[in-house]
Amino acid sequence: MADVTLVEAVNMALAHEMAANEDVVVLGEDIATNGGVFRATVGLKDRFGFKRVMDTPLAENLIAGTAVGMATQGLRPVAEFQFMGFIYAGMEQIISHAARMRNRTRGRLSCPVVFRAPFGGGIHAPEHHSESTEALFAHIPGLRVVIPSSPKRAYGLLLASIRNNDPVVFLEPKRLYRAVTQSVEDDGEALPLDTCFTLREGSDVTLISWGASIAETLEAADALAEQGVSAEVIDVATISPLDRETLLCSVAKTGRCVIVHEACRNVGVGAEIAASIAEAAFLDLQAPVVRVTGYDTIMPYARNEMAYLPQVADIVEAVEQVIAL
Amino acid sequence: MADVTLVEAVNMALAHEMAANEDVVVLGEDIATNGGVFRATVGLKDRFGFKRVMDTPLAENLIAGTAVGMATQGLRPVAEFQFMGFIYAGMEQIISHAARMRNRTRGRLSCPVVFRAPFGGGIHAPEHHSESTEALFAHIPGLRVVIPSSPKRAYGLLLASIRNNDPVVFLEPKRLYRAVTQSVEDDGEALPLDTCFTLREGSDVTLISWGASIAETLEAADALAEQGVSAEVIDVATISPLDRETLLCSVAKTGRCVIVHEACRNVGVGAEIAASIAEAAFLDLQAPVVRVTGYDTIMPYARNEMAYLPQVADIVEAVEQVIAL
Amino acid sequence: MKDRYAFHVDSIAYLDESGDALGDLPEWSDDRDTILDAYRHMVLTRTFDNKTIALQRTGQCGTYPSVLGHETIGTAIGQTLAKDDVLVPYYRDHAAQLLRGVTLTEMLLYWGGDERGSAYAHCPEDLPVAVPISTQCCHAVGVGASFRIRDQKRAVLCSLGDGATSKGDFLESVNLAGAWHLPVVFIVTNNQWAISTPRHLQTGAETIAQKAISGGLPGIICDGNDYFAVRHALMHALERARTGKGGSVIEAVTYRLGDHTTADDATRYRPAEELKQAWEREGVKRLQSWLHHQGLWDSDREQALQVSCRNQVDKAVEAYLATGPQPPTAMFDHLFETLPAALAGQYERLQRREVKHG
Amino acid sequence: MKDRYAFHVDSIAYLDESGDALGDLPEWSDDRDTILDAYRHMVLTRTFDNKTIALQRTGQCGTYPSVLGHETIGTAIGQTLAKDDVLVPYYRDHAAQLLRGVTLTEMLLYWGGDERGSAYAHCPEDLPVAVPISTQCCHAVGVGASFRIRDQKRAVLCSLGDGATSKGDFLESVNLAGAWHLPVVFIVTNNQWAISTPRHLQTGAETIAQKAISGGLPGIICDGNDYFAVRHALMHALERARTGKGGSVIEAVTYRLGDHTTADDATRYRPAEELKQAWEREGVKRLQSWLHHQGLWDSDREQALQVSCRNQVDKAVEAYLATGPQPPTAMFDHLFETLPAALAGQYERLQRREVKHG
Ligand SMILES: Cc1ncc(C[n+]2csc(CCOP(=O)(O)OP(=O)(O)O)c2C)c(N)n1
Ligand SMILES: Cc1ncc(C[n+]2csc(CCOP(=O)(O)OP(=O)(O)O)c2C)c(N)n1
Ligand SMILES: [Mg+2]
Ligand SMILES: [Mg+2]
């Protein structure tokens, strides 16, 4: 049992699974000797050798496609994109091949690749280092999209993602990489990939979020509790395929729902959740489902990025609005 | 005034604007001598010369990025992707540069590029030739996404897209390329890029669609009329930024709404429309907003593609369902 | 002060256009049976090609890319690859794929729009056709890397067209093959055209093979209508790869004798004269002539072969046409290993819908 | 039968490590004023670099990539480009950008996290820094194509690192420059590292310059710490480009003397000895030595220069620190040419929110 940060939990899960399964290999830019620019792969090269921990040339398309090729041979590659803002060159391979290899060959070949990328804003990085475009991957059939928001969930969900026999886009909220520590047992226990996590029970409103925004959402729930509003907080975590059951059960109970995410609003994952709830819980809802999100703008550079990110006050205000109805 | 197909209207608009404005250039694979695999650029090379009508090497990333570079010099490139299924290699340039050049330079440089691509299924083509992933682009701030569904709208919206000083992803429903003809005047009149088109007025239900599905949606409206149900039909056409006003006014009137699109459901553009309407028209809605869409699967190969596409009966059934409530 | 780094690519050929040896043939040319097999396979491939085009023209097959002019390259690939090597094909590799074990019926299913056409019962490790051009190059280096990781003495053969060499995927993969010393052989079928785009608009490079230099790989050119040249280049390259000496690039020069696909009309952009000249150089006739000159072939054998090929193809077509479509719900069957609960509703809706609509 | 195609790249140098001429210098070396300007500019660049690192360490600037070891290349670029050529820089081109007219303050704003840092009041056609590696190569050929379309006799200089040459963008762009005969010069700063990835893991190619061969462009290598070599290679390449003779690739060999950025710690992966040796070869000191040997420089001038550079930088820092942030609503101001109606609501909400929250 060790007190670890989220990024250390990622490292722990990688090391665990590499030790347990020879087919697990890791590749990406600067992940071997340097241990990754966020240190997520630190120590792996020394422990498992260059053959299984591979620094690649600088080419994201190649990283994605090489991982796909490896997977057709039964390896289980975990490919790191240094930042989510650089994943786009790999989109063709992820969309047109990783997501389709099993379907295309009627199950003859498959693609058990985990595509890891740190994502989201709030660390005052340069342009393109603060994106949250999980929606692009959630729209692609054949992909799983998984986003942990605590060290424990990072450990358990990453293990599950590596063991899963299909491709997973695993997005790590870099703002939370070192924000908190949690005691995580290195017991090899995976978490389910098809269930949202209810972090806090409540009866007046359902707050749905994921990634780094979970922090503000939980804070908002605290603030609301002081006002006498009981908020249920759900971490979606397994963004796609989406566990609508857990969300609908909660809304059936509370009758009100606020969705919080850092990504742009337009055609974001919040839209899918809101649309699904508004359709399936039509008669349960006592107020419209409201989304608190990033703006539909380019993420501002560091100096103004906080103005872009959803704040606790924005969430509280949205809840007050739906409660007033 | 000529009776033209949708693809001929595209050609007409390109020729019109190239004649009117020397800065308009066209580039892509097989677009010059061959006139494009769908003949959208036929005749342009003979009329405007190789310098302005450029066959590129086979590299979509390069096509997108070259267009961005040209645009920084004040050219207005219209770049063709042969099929939407091959646009993904160009995503990094579209997302990280085209959509951002103006913002990044505070208006010093801009990116008046039109990225054209035929999209959608129903022509019995091989894998990757039948995609509808407009949602990926609609989620990106700084991009416009425009989809015509008739020869007239193809002509007017393409003119507007070329004249617009920002990047436009212009998606042409290839199933409609030669499905009908319409008399279109080559008068250089552009259509607005910020307004949905109401194709048919009605009072009982609002049917919202775009692209090739407009055909089935209009047919469904006919079928419903026979049952005494009056359906309003709206062609969204300007997918992003989205004209929510027109949609909301209609739903305020009808109280019911069905959204029809060919793309996968999960995190599709339909989700955004449904979420927006469910939020803003909460008190107007007499039934949940229902989506009739493609399945969340890989588009099946030709033999089974019709099973994937929304059919008239599916739309009628959905309307019956929301009317029953 | 000046230092010079020098590079080169060689071009090899063994037969002239009329099938006469230009000089000594490779040693392995003693193996007449294999060469006869090669010729027979080329004819089978061409028979299949004609038939499939006819099927397409009569609405019984989807868009189909003719293999006309590419039989020699594919046959040489198929014969040279070892069983446990892996083929990463492109869509004009019918000849190679058939020798690997893909059945004529599977091939028809694939081009007929049925996913089962890539299930490859007999060559389970070979990759399916990658429609997005050049993307398969990255898979090939991935497969090659897995051989290295597992210390396996196997080679990967990655096949692509001249157009595909312009896309980053190829160049990135060549670079990785060089940097990681991977057992990957890239064979580029330079058939002078990428749909309507002629070779000279595709690249300013004098040869395609020289693109190998960018990744530090050796490059070689061979006459793609010369069975001896293609096979010899391949044997050498694959042997290098299997024995840990690294990857390489082969440019096989040929000509696309047909339209790009059945959806294309090459007369729009291609001079008739060029096509006519290309027919003079084509590889099937050339190998036939060589066999004739050696006394290994005659018109009786030819006739018998034609009949047997037609029979084989007809049987495959029959099996193809007798294969009913998959049920619509098959679109969910291999989306994930097991259907996620989130999709159960859609699956059931599709099932119900089919029952209703027919 | 065998044909051979031969290729080569040359490597040029004029000064040895201690600043002594290896042979005849280029003719233009008579122009002592320009060479003195070059030296002064290198020192200014280094002064700026030191200061900005200090600002970052004290929380007054964002992540910043040091230019240490790259001053010679950037200065040569800045001096060789004509006013109406276009520079397509990468993020380690401070020296070149400053000479193009980007102000020290703009540069600080950029690395300080303010979009106005790329508004470039004085070089309005130059491209801003492209953060996604190698993507700028495609822009460069696009700019070059626009010159060709408009029959303008201008050149484009596209700058990138050794790591960037592995990404398809570079190779695709080199290929287009060759196929379309574009006036684009690519200069690769080969500083031996891409963050922690050493040159030998980046590619198996013996040189970076040979990657030019894949697109049919000429390639040349120059000592990137030798002002005469870099400038000479650039002059030649840019002149070729401007006069319609096509593009080329220059590999400028240097060493990254600092960490990758202020967020990096190179001691984790880089041998101290290698760094120490690289300092022996660095370019600023080398040009200073040459100037000394020519009697064009002395310690008085050096001291005066140091003072003047510090003053210049201090003033720029002052202006930077005095620049208040943009209002949050600025994120909407240049999203589109005019704000679409669809976004008016979000804009107003942001305005209201700011008033409320501060
Ligand atoms: C990424 C991508 N872009 C475009 C296409 C459409 N397309 C199919 S084949 C082809 C030409 C390929 O030419 P080449 O590589 O020379 O192979 P050939 O067909 O000549 O054998 C194109 C552009 C595609 N399949 N994939
Ligand atoms: C597409 C992309 N991938 C990854 C990164 C992260 N990154 C920034 S700089 C860099 C290394 C670049 O090395 P090189 O091209 O040699 O330039 P240098 O920094 O050495 O000057 C990397 C991987 C990026 N900015 N863009
Ligand atoms: Mg070809
Ligand atoms: Mg470098």
mmCIF file of C-alpha atoms in Angstrom, chain D residues 46-300:
data_model
loop_
_atom_site.group_PDB
_atom_site.id
_atom_site.type_symbol
_atom_site.label_atom_id
_atom_site.label_comp_id
_atom_site.label_asym_id
_atom_site.label_seq_id
_atom_site.Cartn_x
_atom_site.Cartn_y
_atom_site.Cartn_z
ATOM 1 C CA ARG D 46 22.083 34.783 -25.869
ATOM 2 C CA THR D 47 21.458 37.656 -23.485
ATOM 3 C CA PHE D 48 17.759 37.398 -24.170
ATOM 4 C CA ASP D 49 17.930 33.659 -23.635
ATOM 5 C CA ASN D 50 19.564 33.940 -20.226
ATOM 6 C CA LYS D 51 17.107 36.544 -19.130
ATOM 7 C CA THR D 52 14.061 34.621 -20.264
ATOM 8 C CA ILE D 53 15.193 31.479 -18.472
ATOM 9 C CA ALA D 54 15.558 33.607 -15.337
ATOM 10 C CA LEU D 55 12.058 34.989 -15.834
ATOM 11 C CA GLN D 56 10.678 31.496 -16.168
ATOM 12 C CA ARG D 57 12.475 30.337 -13.039
ATOM 13 C CA THR D 58 10.854 33.174 -11.102
ATOM 14 C CA GLY D 59 7.372 32.498 -12.426
ATOM 15 C CA GLN D 60 7.300 35.451 -14.798
ATOM 16 C CA CYS D 61 7.290 33.454 -18.029
ATOM 17 C CA GLY D 62 5.922 30.097 -19.229
ATOM 18 C CA THR D 63 7.790 27.039 -20.445
ATOM 19 C CA TYR D 64 10.597 28.312 -22.645
ATOM 20 C CA PRO D 65 12.964 26.565 -25.093
ATOM 21 C CA SER D 66 16.496 27.858 -24.790
ATOM 22 C CA VAL D 67 18.242 28.903 -27.990
ATOM 23 C CA LEU D 68 21.690 28.141 -26.568
ATOM 24 C CA GLY D 69 23.799 26.571 -29.299
ATOM 25 C CA HIS D 70 21.445 27.668 -32.073
ATOM 26 C CA GLU D 71 22.404 31.337 -32.334
ATOM 27 C CA THR D 72 24.641 30.875 -35.363
ATOM 28 C CA ILE D 73 22.049 29.141 -37.477
ATOM 29 C CA GLY D 74 19.308 31.617 -36.603
ATOM 30 C CA THR D 75 21.507 34.605 -37.216
ATOM 31 C CA ALA D 76 22.584 33.309 -40.595
ATOM 32 C CA ILE D 77 18.961 32.685 -41.538
ATOM 33 C CA GLY D 78 17.900 36.157 -40.454
ATOM 34 C CA GLN D 79 20.715 37.804 -42.357
ATOM 35 C CA THR D 80 20.298 35.826 -45.544
ATOM 36 C CA LEU D 81 16.561 36.034 -46.022
ATOM 37 C CA ALA D 82 15.352 38.927 -48.135
ATOM 38 C CA LYS D 83 12.701 41.184 -46.715
ATOM 39 C CA ASP D 84 10.015 39.751 -48.959
ATOM 40 C CA ASP D 85 11.030 36.135 -48.523
ATOM 41 C CA VAL D 86 8.927 34.341 -45.947
ATOM 42 C CA LEU D 87 10.250 32.675 -42.814
ATOM 43 C CA VAL D 88 8.422 29.596 -41.577
ATOM 44 C CA PRO D 89 10.123 29.137 -38.231
ATOM 45 C CA TYR D 90 10.174 26.535 -35.517
ATOM 46 C CA TYR D 91 10.322 27.279 -31.828
ATOM 47 C CA ARG D 92 14.081 27.559 -31.553
ATOM 48 C CA ASP D 93 14.457 30.274 -34.176
ATOM 49 C CA HIS D 94 14.630 33.260 -31.867
ATOM 50 C CA ALA D 95 17.764 34.615 -33.530
ATOM 51 C CA ALA D 96 16.205 34.483 -36.993
ATOM 52 C CA GLN D 97 12.869 35.842 -35.913
ATOM 53 C CA LEU D 98 14.413 38.824 -34.142
ATOM 54 C CA LEU D 99 16.261 39.756 -37.319
ATOM 55 C CA ARG D 100 13.053 39.444 -39.286
ATOM 56 C CA GLY D 101 11.439 42.061 -37.065
ATOM 57 C CA VAL D 102 9.758 40.102 -34.313
ATOM 58 C CA THR D 103 10.382 42.216 -31.213
ATOM 59 C CA LEU D 104 11.890 40.936 -28.009
ATOM 60 C CA THR D 105 8.660 41.932 -26.313
ATOM 61 C CA GLU D 106 6.514 39.969 -28.749
ATOM 62 C CA MET D 107 8.717 36.980 -28.122
ATOM 63 C CA LEU D 108 8.327 37.318 -24.380
ATOM 64 C CA LEU D 109 4.586 37.674 -24.728
ATOM 65 C CA TYR D 110 4.475 34.493 -26.786
ATOM 66 C CA TRP D 111 6.422 32.416 -24.286
ATOM 67 C CA GLY D 112 4.611 34.187 -21.481
ATOM 68 C CA GLY D 113 1.334 32.706 -22.741
ATOM 69 C CA ASP D 114 -0.179 35.607 -24.659
ATOM 70 C CA GLU D 115 -1.462 35.227 -28.227
ATOM 71 C CA ARG D 116 -0.392 38.774 -29.070
ATOM 72 C CA GLY D 117 3.153 37.483 -29.186
ATOM 73 C CA SER D 118 2.477 36.158 -32.684
ATOM 74 C CA ALA D 119 0.948 39.339 -34.095
ATOM 75 C CA TYR D 120 4.385 40.317 -35.526
ATOM 76 C CA ALA D 121 3.905 43.980 -36.275
ATOM 77 C CA HIS D 122 7.066 44.159 -38.391
ATOM 78 C CA CYS D 123 7.082 40.957 -40.448
ATOM 79 C CA PRO D 124 3.425 40.466 -41.220
ATOM 80 C CA GLU D 125 3.887 37.663 -43.726
ATOM 81 C CA ASP D 126 6.115 35.417 -41.630
ATOM 82 C CA LEU D 127 4.411 32.455 -40.101
ATOM 83 C CA PRO D 128 4.014 32.114 -36.360
ATOM 84 C CA VAL D 129 5.687 29.274 -34.481
ATOM 85 C CA ALA D 130 3.934 25.975 -35.184
ATOM 86 C CA VAL D 131 4.010 23.953 -31.985
ATOM 87 C CA PRO D 132 3.008 20.608 -33.528
ATOM 88 C CA ILE D 133 6.357 19.427 -34.791
ATOM 89 C CA SER D 134 7.002 19.427 -38.517
ATOM 90 C CA THR D 135 3.537 20.659 -39.481
ATOM 91 C CA GLN D 136 5.024 23.957 -40.632
ATOM 92 C CA CYS D 137 6.723 22.164 -43.522
ATOM 93 C CA CYS D 138 3.376 21.828 -45.281
ATOM 94 C CA HIS D 139 2.690 25.526 -44.755
ATOM 95 C CA ALA D 140 6.049 26.351 -46.266
ATOM 96 C CA VAL D 141 5.284 24.505 -49.485
ATOM 97 C CA GLY D 142 1.874 26.166 -49.524
ATOM 98 C CA VAL D 143 3.523 29.572 -49.326
ATOM 99 C CA GLY D 144 6.003 28.471 -51.976
ATOM 100 C CA ALA D 145 3.163 27.321 -54.207
ATOM 101 C CA SER D 146 1.480 30.691 -53.852
ATOM 102 C CA PHE D 147 4.690 32.342 -55.082
ATOM 103 C CA ARG D 148 4.700 30.041 -58.075
ATOM 104 C CA ILE D 149 1.026 30.604 -58.805
ATOM 105 C CA ARG D 150 1.562 34.355 -58.704
ATOM 106 C CA ASP D 151 4.908 34.307 -60.508
ATOM 107 C CA GLN D 152 6.695 35.980 -57.642
ATOM 108 C CA LYS D 153 10.458 35.658 -57.329
ATOM 109 C CA ARG D 154 10.495 35.027 -53.613
ATOM 110 C CA ALA D 155 11.791 32.226 -51.459
ATOM 111 C CA VAL D 156 10.463 30.441 -48.393
ATOM 112 C CA LEU D 157 12.737 29.324 -45.599
ATOM 113 C CA CYS D 158 11.312 26.485 -43.556
ATOM 114 C CA SER D 159 13.091 25.692 -40.324
ATOM 115 C CA LEU D 160 12.826 22.517 -38.297
ATOM 116 C CA GLY D 161 14.734 20.238 -35.931
ATOM 117 C CA ASP D 162 16.311 16.817 -36.442
ATOM 118 C CA GLY D 163 13.425 15.151 -34.648
ATOM 119 C CA ALA D 164 10.991 16.842 -37.004
ATOM 120 C CA THR D 165 12.521 15.095 -40.005
ATOM 121 C CA SER D 166 10.997 11.786 -38.883
ATOM 122 C CA LYS D 167 7.456 13.074 -39.208
ATOM 123 C CA GLY D 168 5.700 12.587 -42.521
ATOM 124 C CA ASP D 169 5.005 16.309 -42.907
ATOM 125 C CA PHE D 170 8.638 17.027 -43.675
ATOM 126 C CA LEU D 171 9.036 14.210 -46.163
ATOM 127 C CA GLU D 172 5.716 14.911 -47.868
ATOM 128 C CA SER D 173 6.675 18.561 -48.180
ATOM 129 C CA VAL D 174 10.134 17.827 -49.529
ATOM 130 C CA ASN D 175 8.417 15.608 -52.076
ATOM 131 C CA LEU D 176 6.000 18.341 -53.099
ATOM 132 C CA ALA D 177 8.792 20.893 -53.335
ATOM 133 C CA GLY D 178 10.500 18.528 -55.751
ATOM 134 C CA ALA D 179 7.406 17.586 -57.752
ATOM 135 C CA TRP D 180 6.213 21.193 -58.095
ATOM 136 C CA HIS D 181 9.642 22.741 -58.265
ATOM 137 C CA LEU D 182 8.871 25.096 -55.407
ATOM 138 C CA PRO D 183 11.152 27.843 -54.048
ATOM 139 C CA VAL D 184 11.357 26.331 -50.599
ATOM 140 C CA VAL D 185 14.552 25.840 -48.619
ATOM 141 C CA PHE D 186 14.326 23.519 -45.632
ATOM 142 C CA ILE D 187 16.933 24.047 -42.974
ATOM 143 C CA VAL D 188 17.206 21.322 -40.378
ATOM 144 C CA THR D 189 18.842 22.238 -37.105
ATOM 145 C CA ASN D 190 20.410 18.934 -36.209
ATOM 146 C CA ASN D 191 21.210 19.535 -32.560
ATOM 147 C CA GLN D 192 21.625 15.795 -31.891
ATOM 148 C CA TRP D 193 18.606 15.526 -29.621
ATOM 149 C CA ALA D 194 14.833 15.654 -29.773
ATOM 150 C CA ILE D 195 14.061 16.126 -26.118
ATOM 151 C CA SER D 196 15.662 12.896 -24.801
ATOM 152 C CA THR D 197 15.802 11.073 -28.114
ATOM 153 C CA PRO D 198 19.305 11.007 -29.547
ATOM 154 C CA ARG D 199 19.941 11.427 -33.235
ATOM 155 C CA HIS D 200 20.744 7.746 -33.775
ATOM 156 C CA LEU D 201 17.353 6.629 -32.483
ATOM 157 C CA GLN D 202 15.621 9.179 -34.682
ATOM 158 C CA THR D 203 16.753 7.679 -37.955
ATOM 159 C CA GLY D 204 19.032 5.058 -39.379
ATOM 160 C CA ALA D 205 20.103 7.451 -42.099
ATOM 161 C CA GLU D 206 23.777 8.365 -42.005
ATOM 162 C CA THR D 207 22.916 12.048 -42.507
ATOM 163 C CA ILE D 208 19.774 14.097 -42.258
ATOM 164 C CA ALA D 209 20.540 15.897 -45.498
ATOM 165 C CA GLN D 210 20.146 12.693 -47.514
ATOM 166 C CA LYS D 211 16.428 12.776 -46.779
ATOM 167 C CA ALA D 212 16.310 15.396 -49.546
ATOM 168 C CA ILE D 213 17.022 12.634 -52.042
ATOM 169 C CA SER D 214 13.628 11.067 -51.382
ATOM 170 C CA GLY D 215 11.978 14.071 -53.002
ATOM 171 C CA GLY D 216 14.586 14.646 -55.670
ATOM 172 C CA LEU D 217 15.963 17.754 -53.958
ATOM 173 C CA PRO D 218 19.622 18.531 -53.423
ATOM 174 C CA GLY D 219 20.823 18.180 -49.847
ATOM 175 C CA ILE D 220 23.832 19.718 -48.166
ATOM 176 C CA ILE D 221 25.367 19.542 -44.715
ATOM 177 C CA CYS D 222 27.019 22.482 -43.020
ATOM 178 C CA ASP D 223 28.663 22.985 -39.664
ATOM 179 C CA GLY D 224 25.930 24.779 -37.742
ATOM 180 C CA ASN D 225 28.425 26.454 -35.453
ATOM 181 C CA ASP D 226 30.301 27.895 -38.382
ATOM 182 C CA TYR D 227 28.684 31.159 -39.370
ATOM 183 C CA PHE D 228 30.406 31.143 -42.751
ATOM 184 C CA ALA D 229 29.269 27.652 -43.618
ATOM 185 C CA VAL D 230 25.636 28.149 -42.621
ATOM 186 C CA ARG D 231 25.338 31.506 -44.305
ATOM 187 C CA HIS D 232 27.050 30.286 -47.426
ATOM 188 C CA ALA D 233 24.797 27.268 -47.735
ATOM 189 C CA LEU D 234 21.757 29.474 -47.189
ATOM 190 C CA MET D 235 22.798 32.126 -49.702
ATOM 191 C CA HIS D 236 23.285 29.514 -52.338
ATOM 192 C CA ALA D 237 20.045 27.675 -51.593
ATOM 193 C CA LEU D 238 17.911 30.801 -51.355
ATOM 194 C CA GLU D 239 19.337 32.194 -54.553
ATOM 195 C CA ARG D 240 18.540 28.937 -56.325
ATOM 196 C CA ALA D 241 15.015 29.117 -54.993
ATOM 197 C CA ARG D 242 14.438 32.747 -55.969
ATOM 198 C CA THR D 243 15.715 32.163 -59.482
ATOM 199 C CA GLY D 244 13.386 29.288 -60.238
ATOM 200 C CA LYS D 245 15.875 26.484 -59.714
ATOM 201 C CA GLY D 246 13.826 24.781 -57.023
ATOM 202 C CA GLY D 247 14.076 23.869 -53.387
ATOM 203 C CA SER D 248 16.711 22.158 -51.285
ATOM 204 C CA VAL D 249 17.514 20.822 -47.847
ATOM 205 C CA ILE D 250 20.277 22.069 -45.573
ATOM 206 C CA GLU D 251 21.345 20.108 -42.534
ATOM 207 C CA ALA D 252 23.046 22.422 -40.045
ATOM 208 C CA VAL D 253 24.901 20.357 -37.483
ATOM 209 C CA THR D 254 25.061 21.768 -33.976
ATOM 210 C CA TYR D 255 24.350 20.753 -30.405
ATOM 211 C CA ARG D 256 21.599 21.720 -27.994
ATOM 212 C CA LEU D 257 23.649 23.209 -25.151
ATOM 213 C CA GLY D 258 20.689 23.658 -22.803
ATOM 214 C CA ASP D 259 17.806 21.565 -21.590
ATOM 215 C CA HIS D 260 15.088 20.915 -24.150
ATOM 216 C CA THR D 261 12.933 23.536 -22.431
ATOM 217 C CA THR D 262 12.706 24.909 -18.926
ATOM 218 C CA ALA D 263 10.420 21.950 -18.188
ATOM 219 C CA ASP D 264 13.168 19.477 -19.016
ATOM 220 C CA ASP D 265 16.183 18.164 -17.140
ATOM 221 C CA ALA D 266 18.709 16.891 -19.653
ATOM 222 C CA THR D 267 20.977 15.384 -17.000
ATOM 223 C CA ARG D 268 18.489 12.525 -16.837
ATOM 224 C CA TYR D 269 19.429 11.260 -20.245
ATOM 225 C CA ARG D 270 22.492 13.058 -21.543
ATOM 226 C CA PRO D 271 26.143 12.318 -20.738
ATOM 227 C CA ALA D 272 27.877 15.318 -19.170
ATOM 228 C CA GLU D 273 30.978 14.587 -21.201
ATOM 229 C CA GLU D 274 29.123 14.966 -24.485
ATOM 230 C CA LEU D 275 27.842 18.359 -23.408
ATOM 231 C CA LYS D 276 31.294 19.453 -22.338
ATOM 232 C CA GLN D 277 32.748 18.570 -25.699
ATOM 233 C CA ALA D 278 29.957 20.366 -27.506
ATOM 234 C CA TRP D 279 30.832 23.576 -25.690
ATOM 235 C CA GLU D 280 34.261 23.393 -27.349
ATOM 236 C CA ARG D 281 32.610 23.662 -30.735
ATOM 237 C CA GLU D 282 29.924 26.238 -30.085
ATOM 238 C CA GLY D 283 29.444 29.007 -32.606
ATOM 239 C CA VAL D 284 29.305 32.323 -30.772
ATOM 240 C CA LYS D 285 32.698 31.937 -29.180
ATOM 241 C CA ARG D 286 34.011 30.609 -32.472
ATOM 242 C CA LEU D 287 32.954 33.663 -34.447
ATOM 243 C CA GLN D 288 34.264 35.901 -31.675
ATOM 244 C CA SER D 289 37.649 34.177 -31.951
ATOM 245 C CA TRP D 290 37.691 34.695 -35.690
ATOM 246 C CA LEU D 291 36.873 38.375 -35.244
ATOM 247 C CA HIS D 292 39.668 38.619 -32.659
ATOM 248 C CA HIS D 293 42.092 36.986 -35.049
ATOM 249 C CA GLN D 294 41.115 39.508 -37.719
ATOM 250 C CA GLY D 295 41.653 42.349 -35.292
ATOM 251 C CA LEU D 296 37.999 43.265 -35.514
ATOM 252 C CA TRP D 297 37.165 42.625 -31.904
ATOM 253 C CA ASP D 298 38.557 43.184 -28.404
ATOM 254 C CA SER D 299 37.437 42.964 -24.821
ATOM 255 C CA ASP D 300 36.381 46.615 -24.659
#
